[in-house]
PDB file of C-alpha atoms in Angstrom:
ATOM      1  CA  MET A   1      -8.466 -22.750  24.648  1.00  0.00           C
ATOM      2  CA  THR A   2      -6.864 -19.998  21.994  1.00  0.00           C
ATOM      3  CA  GLU A   3      -3.598 -20.569  20.140  1.00  0.00           C
ATOM      4  CA  LYS A   4      -0.507 -18.736  21.169  1.00  0.00           C
ATOM      5  CA  ILE A   5       0.327 -16.073  18.776  1.00  0.00           C
ATOM      6  CA  PRO A   6       4.108 -16.146  17.584  1.00  0.00           C
ATOM      7  CA  HIS A   7       6.057 -13.389  18.514  1.00  0.00           C
ATOM      8  CA  ARG A   8       7.113 -12.165  14.849  1.00  0.00           C
ATOM      9  CA  ASN A   9       3.210 -11.475  14.441  1.00  0.00           C
ATOM     10  CA  HIS A  10       3.023  -9.041  17.458  1.00  0.00           C
ATOM     11  CA  SER A  11       3.831  -5.593  17.280  1.00  0.00           C
ATOM     12  CA  PRO A  12       5.516  -4.358  20.604  1.00  0.00           C
ATOM     13  CA  TYR A  13       4.798  -0.574  20.103  1.00  0.00           C
ATOM     14  CA  GLY A  14       1.400  -1.153  18.553  1.00  0.00           C
ATOM     15  CA  TRP A  15       2.513   0.074  14.989  1.00  0.00           C
ATOM     16  CA  TRP A  16       1.645  -1.704  11.598  1.00  0.00           C
ATOM     17  CA  ILE A  17       2.044  -1.800   8.174  1.00  0.00           C
ATOM     18  CA  ALA A  18      -0.370  -2.416   5.741  1.00  0.00           C
ATOM     19  CA  SER A  19      -1.182  -2.549   1.764  1.00  0.00           C
ATOM     20  CA  TYR A  20      -4.358  -2.934   0.131  1.00  0.00           C
ATOM     21  CA  ILE A  21      -5.354  -2.640  -3.442  1.00  0.00           C
ATOM     22  CA  GLU A  22      -7.829  -0.492  -4.951  1.00  0.00           C
ATOM     23  CA  ARG A  23      -9.245   0.371  -8.495  1.00  0.00           C
ATOM     24  CA  PRO A  24     -11.647   2.745  -9.610  1.00  0.00           C
ATOM     25  CA  VAL A  25     -15.246   2.003 -10.823  1.00  0.00           C
ATOM     26  CA  TRP A  26     -17.441   3.987 -12.907  1.00  0.00           C
ATOM     27  CA  ASP A  27     -21.040   4.501 -11.362  1.00  0.00           C
ATOM     28  CA  ASP A  28     -22.932   3.670 -14.613  1.00  0.00           C
ATOM     29  CA  ASP A  29     -20.632   0.272 -14.840  1.00  0.00           C
ATOM     30  CA  PRO A  30     -20.560  -0.703 -11.367  1.00  0.00           C
ATOM     31  CA  ASN A  31     -20.050  -4.160 -12.143  1.00  0.00           C
ATOM     32  CA  PRO A  32     -17.404  -4.939 -14.378  1.00  0.00           C
ATOM     33  CA  SER A  33     -16.653  -8.413 -15.411  1.00  0.00           C
ATOM     34  CA  PRO A  34     -13.629  -9.883 -13.832  1.00  0.00           C
ATOM     35  CA  ASN A  35     -12.025  -9.951 -17.402  1.00  0.00           C
ATOM     36  CA  SER A  36     -12.226  -6.163 -17.769  1.00  0.00           C
ATOM     37  CA  ARG A  37      -8.941  -4.408 -17.657  1.00  0.00           C
ATOM     38  CA  THR A  38      -8.521  -1.008 -15.175  1.00  0.00           C
ATOM     39  CA  ASP A  39      -5.859   0.588 -13.431  1.00  0.00           C
ATOM     40  CA  ALA A  40      -5.317  -0.257  -9.772  1.00  0.00           C
ATOM     41  CA  TRP A  41      -3.136   1.125  -6.968  1.00  0.00           C
ATOM     42  CA  GLU A  42      -1.444  -0.817  -3.865  1.00  0.00           C
ATOM     43  CA  ASN A  43      -1.350   1.858  -1.144  1.00  0.00           C
ATOM     44  CA  THR A  44       0.558   1.029   1.528  1.00  0.00           C
ATOM     45  CA  ILE A  45      -0.003   2.835   4.986  1.00  0.00           C
ATOM     46  CA  ILE A  46       1.055   2.746   8.609  1.00  0.00           C
ATOM     47  CA  LEU A  47      -1.008   2.622  11.464  1.00  0.00           C
ATOM     48  CA  LYS A  48      -1.506   2.110  15.332  1.00  0.00           C
ATOM     49  CA  ALA A  49      -3.594  -0.681  16.453  1.00  0.00           C
ATOM     50  CA  PRO A  50      -3.271  -3.007  19.449  1.00  0.00           C
ATOM     51  CA  ASP A  51      -3.286  -6.424  18.016  1.00  0.00           C
ATOM     52  CA  ARG A  52      -3.253  -8.105  14.177  1.00  0.00           C
ATOM     53  CA  ASP A  53      -7.188  -8.592  14.404  1.00  0.00           C
ATOM     54  CA  ALA A  54      -7.549  -4.486  15.343  1.00  0.00           C
ATOM     55  CA  ALA A  55      -5.101  -3.738  12.767  1.00  0.00           C
ATOM     56  CA  TYR A  56      -6.469  -5.491   9.750  1.00  0.00           C
ATOM     57  CA  GLU A  57     -10.093  -4.017  10.920  1.00  0.00           C
ATOM     58  CA  LYS A  58      -8.628  -0.657  11.033  1.00  0.00           C
ATOM     59  CA  VAL A  59      -7.065  -0.950   7.747  1.00  0.00           C
ATOM     60  CA  LEU A  60     -10.264  -1.931   6.146  1.00  0.00           C
ATOM     61  CA  GLN A  61     -11.936   0.951   8.096  1.00  0.00           C
ATOM     62  CA  LEU A  62      -8.973   3.443   6.523  1.00  0.00           C
ATOM     63  CA  ALA A  63      -9.153   1.852   2.957  1.00  0.00           C
ATOM     64  CA  GLN A  64     -12.722   2.407   2.352  1.00  0.00           C
ATOM     65  CA  SER A  65     -12.858   6.113   3.463  1.00  0.00           C
ATOM     66  CA  SER A  66     -11.436   6.582  -0.288  1.00  0.00           C
ATOM     67  CA  SER A  67     -13.115   9.506  -2.232  1.00  0.00           C
ATOM     68  CA  THR A  68     -15.118   9.858  -5.412  1.00  0.00           C
ATOM     69  CA  PHE A  69     -14.026  11.147  -8.871  1.00  0.00           C
ATOM     70  CA  GLN A  70     -15.019  12.478 -12.086  1.00  0.00           C
ATOM     71  CA  ASP A  71     -13.818  12.305 -15.574  1.00  0.00           C
ATOM     72  CA  GLU A  72     -12.326  15.616 -17.028  1.00  0.00           C
ATOM     73  CA  LYS A  73     -15.522  16.462 -18.548  1.00  0.00           C
ATOM     74  CA  GLY A  74     -17.328  16.368 -15.167  1.00  0.00           C
ATOM     75  CA  LYS A  75     -19.999  13.906 -16.996  1.00  0.00           C
ATOM     76  CA  ARG A  76     -19.192  10.668 -15.513  1.00  0.00           C
ATOM     77  CA  THR A  77     -18.642  10.104 -11.826  1.00  0.00           C
ATOM     78  CA  GLY A  78     -17.135   6.716  -9.970  1.00  0.00           C
ATOM     79  CA  HIS A  79     -15.670   5.658  -6.685  1.00  0.00           C
ATOM     80  CA  TRP A  80     -12.777   3.953  -5.263  1.00  0.00           C
ATOM     81  CA  VAL A  81     -13.254  -0.098  -4.607  1.00  0.00           C
ATOM     82  CA  VAL A  82     -10.783  -1.565  -2.378  1.00  0.00           C
ATOM     83  CA  ASP A  83     -10.542  -5.226  -3.473  1.00  0.00           C
ATOM     84  CA  GLY A  84      -8.644  -6.203  -0.096  1.00  0.00           C
ATOM     85  CA  LEU A  85      -5.383  -6.380   1.782  1.00  0.00           C
ATOM     86  CA  THR A  86      -2.504  -7.663   0.183  1.00  0.00           C
ATOM     87  CA  SER A  87       0.055  -7.495   3.257  1.00  0.00           C
ATOM     88  CA  LEU A  88      -0.273  -6.770   7.083  1.00  0.00           C
ATOM     89  CA  LEU A  89       2.911  -6.748   8.806  1.00  0.00           C
ATOM     90  CA  PRO A  90       4.059  -5.726  12.475  1.00  0.00           C
ATOM     91  CA  ILE A  91       6.755  -2.821  12.559  1.00  0.00           C
ATOM     92  CA  TYR A  92       8.755  -4.038  15.584  1.00  0.00           C
ATOM     93  CA  GLY A  93      10.442  -0.753  16.854  1.00  0.00           C
ATOM     94  CA  GLU A  94       9.239   2.630  17.962  1.00  0.00           C
ATOM     95  CA  LEU A  95       8.597   5.118  15.106  1.00  0.00           C
ATOM     96  CA  GLU A  96      11.739   7.668  14.640  1.00  0.00           C
ATOM     97  CA  ASP A  97      14.579   8.487  12.072  1.00  0.00           C
ATOM     98  CA  GLY A  98      15.877   4.952  10.714  1.00  0.00           C
ATOM     99  CA  THR A  99      13.568   2.920  12.272  1.00  0.00           C
ATOM    100  CA  GLU A 100      13.341  -0.504   9.736  1.00  0.00           C
ATOM    101  CA  ILE A 101       9.707  -0.730   9.065  1.00  0.00           C
ATOM    102  CA  LEU A 102      10.397  -3.647   6.113  1.00  0.00           C
ATOM    103  CA  TRP A 103      12.437  -6.035   5.235  1.00  0.00           C
ATOM    104  CA  GLU A 104      12.869  -8.915   2.927  1.00  0.00           C
ATOM    105  CA  GLU A 105      15.371 -11.728   3.075  1.00  0.00           C
ATOM    106  CA  TYR A 106      17.353 -12.923  -0.435  1.00  0.00           C
ATOM    107  CA  LYS A 107      18.703 -16.501   0.179  1.00  0.00           C
ATOM    108  CA  ASN A 108      21.384 -17.838  -2.097  1.00  0.00           C
ATOM    109  CA  ARG A 109      21.752 -14.848  -4.826  1.00  0.00           C
ATOM    110  CA  THR A 110      24.930 -14.056  -6.112  1.00  0.00           C
ATOM    111  CA  VAL A 111      26.598 -10.679  -5.521  1.00  0.00           C
ATOM    112  CA  ARG A 112      26.265  -9.716  -8.990  1.00  0.00           C
ATOM    113  CA  LYS A 113      22.392 -10.094  -8.906  1.00  0.00           C
ATOM    114  CA  ILE A 114      22.451  -8.477  -5.350  1.00  0.00           C
ATOM    115  CA  ARG A 115      24.489  -5.353  -6.804  1.00  0.00           C
ATOM    116  CA  SER A 116      22.091  -5.228  -9.891  1.00  0.00           C
ATOM    117  CA  TRP A 117      19.182  -4.253  -7.630  1.00  0.00           C
ATOM    118  CA  VAL A 118      20.729  -1.307  -6.557  1.00  0.00           C
ATOM    119  CA  ARG A 119      19.982   2.052  -7.988  1.00  0.00           C
ATOM    120  CA  GLU A 120      22.110   5.192  -8.643  1.00  0.00           C
ATOM    121  CA  LYS A 121      20.667   8.832  -7.274  1.00  0.00           C
ATOM    122  CA  HIS A 122      19.321   9.244 -10.283  1.00  0.00           C
ATOM    123  CA  GLU A 123      17.281   6.082 -10.776  1.00  0.00           C
ATOM    124  CA  LEU A 124      15.596   6.665  -7.625  1.00  0.00           C
ATOM    125  CA  GLU A 125      12.082   7.198  -8.021  1.00  0.00           C
ATOM    126  CA  VAL A 126      11.817  10.192  -6.107  1.00  0.00           C
ATOM    127  CA  PHE A 127      14.336  12.038  -8.283  1.00  0.00           C
ATOM    128  CA  ASP A 128      12.618  11.545 -11.423  1.00  0.00           C
ATOM    129  CA  ASP A 129      10.935  14.811 -12.361  1.00  0.00           C
ATOM    130  CA  THR A 130       9.268  14.124 -15.681  1.00  0.00           C
ATOM    131  CA  PRO A 131       5.648  15.287 -15.857  1.00  0.00           C
ATOM    132  CA  ALA A 132       3.394  12.879 -15.620  1.00  0.00           C
ATOM    133  CA  ILE A 133      -0.378  13.035 -16.272  1.00  0.00           C
ATOM    134  CA  GLY A 134      -2.156  15.461 -13.399  1.00  0.00           C
ATOM    135  CA  ASP A 135       0.928  16.701 -12.122  1.00  0.00           C
ATOM    136  CA  SER A 136       0.703  20.543 -10.868  1.00  0.00           C
ATOM    137  CA  ASN A 137       3.527  22.644 -10.305  1.00  0.00           C
ATOM    138  CA  GLU A 138       2.509  23.258  -6.784  1.00  0.00           C
ATOM    139  CA  PRO A 139       4.174  21.252  -4.028  1.00  0.00           C
TER     140      PRO A 139
END
């Protein structure tokens, strides 16, 4: 007999939001020490799947399809390693403008603390036009 899956873990429209961690690994050093320092990215994606198990498998499949890279001189090559998922959540509504896809509940916080999280428009990430390494001027 299978256990009943709680309503909160179903996606009525088959949409899911997932996050996973990936990091670069050089081909000439494929097994770095767990204490080695490196950069990592947490990527968040939206996907369609009939249930949570299918969503989990699909995230792993999509994440593994990452590309290879090389250093600026083209002498060293590497690939992306996906360490695994950090989150998998159902989206409860059909996707359209304004559909809530994530929420977080904060309990017993002061109004001052809650207001401190709010940013002015110019402080939002999308309005930071400071050049970053690797940026080009093309859209």
